[in-house]
Amino acid sequence: MSRRKSPLVSALFKLTRAGLKQSTRIGKAATKQGIKTGGQLAKATERVMSAVATPAEAPGSVTGGRWYEGRWGLGPLAMRRYRLFIPVGASARKPLPLLLLLHGCAQDTAAFAAVTRCAAVAKSRGFAVLMPEQAREANPQRCWNWFGSDAKVGLEMQILMSMVDHVVSTHPRVGGPLFAIGLSAGGSMALSLALRHPERFAAVGSHSGAAPSSATTTLQAGQAMRGRRSPDAEALALRLQGRRLPPLVLIHGDLDPMVSIENARASAGLWLELLPDDVVARETSTEVQRGTRRGLTRSDWKTGRRPYVRLLRIHGLSHAWSGGPAGQAFSDPTGPDALRLAWQFFAATLVPTASA
């Protein structure tokens, strides 16, 4: 008599097999959608197809905080490594906010920690950082699997939320409000988590990410990245069952050749469309220029006294983390510091107001 496979084991095998196939399929789909055009895009695609585009040393000892490393998941077939940074001064009686920070394709946690300078920002702003690391067995390009079947995407989200719960239970000092933001595929996954678990997050964000729930196949993912597909708001509204989404911040370069800025606009539109019928969002727009850094257009949609959705369009920015160091792939040192911009928005959600 043959043994019956459990649904979880079957899903895990499918997730791994789908990830192994994705390396070649995404390239073909990208070509059809015109993503691989020009020398600059060819070089960027070549970096994405490598394991880690620009490896970095593991974060070392930090004055005023400490890095922890671990592994967690849903079992032997669904384990992920992670890094956790906790600044000094936290306690279980007064826990710090926790930021779930998701790297992009062709990155690992060491490279992304270097790109975002997250330890320095976390120390100065007073929050902890959890950085999961995608396994190559789940995706050869180390992309978070933000598109695919509900089972495939849902399993990856279960792994990430389980990791959050594990870290909070073992480090009660980081049990404060939960936030999430990521780069590219990591940004899409951060918004996917918010759509599936809106009650868990105080606010979320995406930097250069595709609109969530906009694709189930590799070909559709290529179309979404080019701004030619949008999420199904009606289907998502049924899934949410009246639950309100957390505030959203979007950061995107207006010269991004890999993920069109139309994705940021689609994500903002989705959040606004899913507001209750009796809630009105008012839009304001401001041009911001500080020193020699790239300028940006800040668009805010407010439902009270504070923004509910903020879109930061970075002028001249390509597919890169704004304000990251030189020498790292997907990092632009000429832009404003993306993590500080995101946390400025996140911190505002922690401040109570009379009418917000």
PDB file of C-alpha atoms in Angstrom, residues 8 12 15 72-75 77-81 130 132-134 138 144 152-166 193 197:
ATOM      1  CA  LEU A   8       1.581  20.405   3.252  1.00  0.00           C
ATOM      2  CA  LEU A  12       6.319  22.208  -0.306  1.00  0.00           C
ATOM      3  CA  LEU A  15       6.944  25.295  -4.308  1.00  0.00           C
ATOM      4  CA  TRP A  72      12.872  28.910  11.188  1.00  0.00           C
ATOM      5  CA  GLY A  73      10.054  27.582   9.075  1.00  0.00           C
ATOM      6  CA  LEU A  74       7.206  25.125   8.804  1.00  0.00           C
ATOM      7  CA  GLY A  75       9.374  22.006   8.858  1.00  0.00           C
ATOM      8  CA  LEU A  77      11.284  21.343   3.711  1.00  0.00           C
ATOM      9  CA  ALA A  78      10.292  24.937   4.480  1.00  0.00           C
ATOM     10  CA  MET A  79      13.106  26.459   6.498  1.00  0.00           C
ATOM     11  CA  ARG A  80      14.514  29.968   5.991  1.00  0.00           C
ATOM     12  CA  ARG A  81      17.512  31.679   7.531  1.00  0.00           C
ATOM     13  CA  LEU A 130      13.879  41.088  11.054  1.00  0.00           C
ATOM     14  CA  PRO A 132      14.310  36.665   6.366  1.00  0.00           C
ATOM     15  CA  GLU A 133      16.436  35.152   3.610  1.00  0.00           C
ATOM     16  CA  GLN A 134      14.934  33.390   0.631  1.00  0.00           C
ATOM     17  CA  ALA A 138      12.513  27.876  -3.247  1.00  0.00           C
ATOM     18  CA  TRP A 144      10.262  35.965  -2.874  1.00  0.00           C
ATOM     19  CA  LYS A 152       2.212  28.595  -3.551  1.00  0.00           C
ATOM     20  CA  VAL A 153       2.071  32.242  -2.472  1.00  0.00           C
ATOM     21  CA  GLY A 154       0.122  31.388   0.656  1.00  0.00           C
ATOM     22  CA  LEU A 155       2.712  28.872   1.798  1.00  0.00           C
ATOM     23  CA  GLU A 156       5.509  31.418   1.505  1.00  0.00           C
ATOM     24  CA  MET A 157       3.463  33.904   3.504  1.00  0.00           C
ATOM     25  CA  GLN A 158       2.854  31.280   6.180  1.00  0.00           C
ATOM     26  CA  ILE A 159       6.600  30.744   6.497  1.00  0.00           C
ATOM     27  CA  LEU A 160       7.237  34.465   6.918  1.00  0.00           C
ATOM     28  CA  MET A 161       4.469  35.045   9.462  1.00  0.00           C
ATOM     29  CA  SER A 162       5.564  31.970  11.380  1.00  0.00           C
ATOM     30  CA  MET A 163       9.068  33.427  11.521  1.00  0.00           C
ATOM     31  CA  VAL A 164       7.702  36.700  12.902  1.00  0.00           C
ATOM     32  CA  ASP A 165       5.834  34.798  15.624  1.00  0.00           C
ATOM     33  CA  HIS A 166       8.932  32.758  16.453  1.00  0.00           C
ATOM     34  CA  LEU A 193       1.246  39.874   3.456  1.00  0.00           C
ATOM     35  CA  HIS A 197      -3.088  39.516   7.253  1.00  0.00           C
TER      36      HIS A 197
END
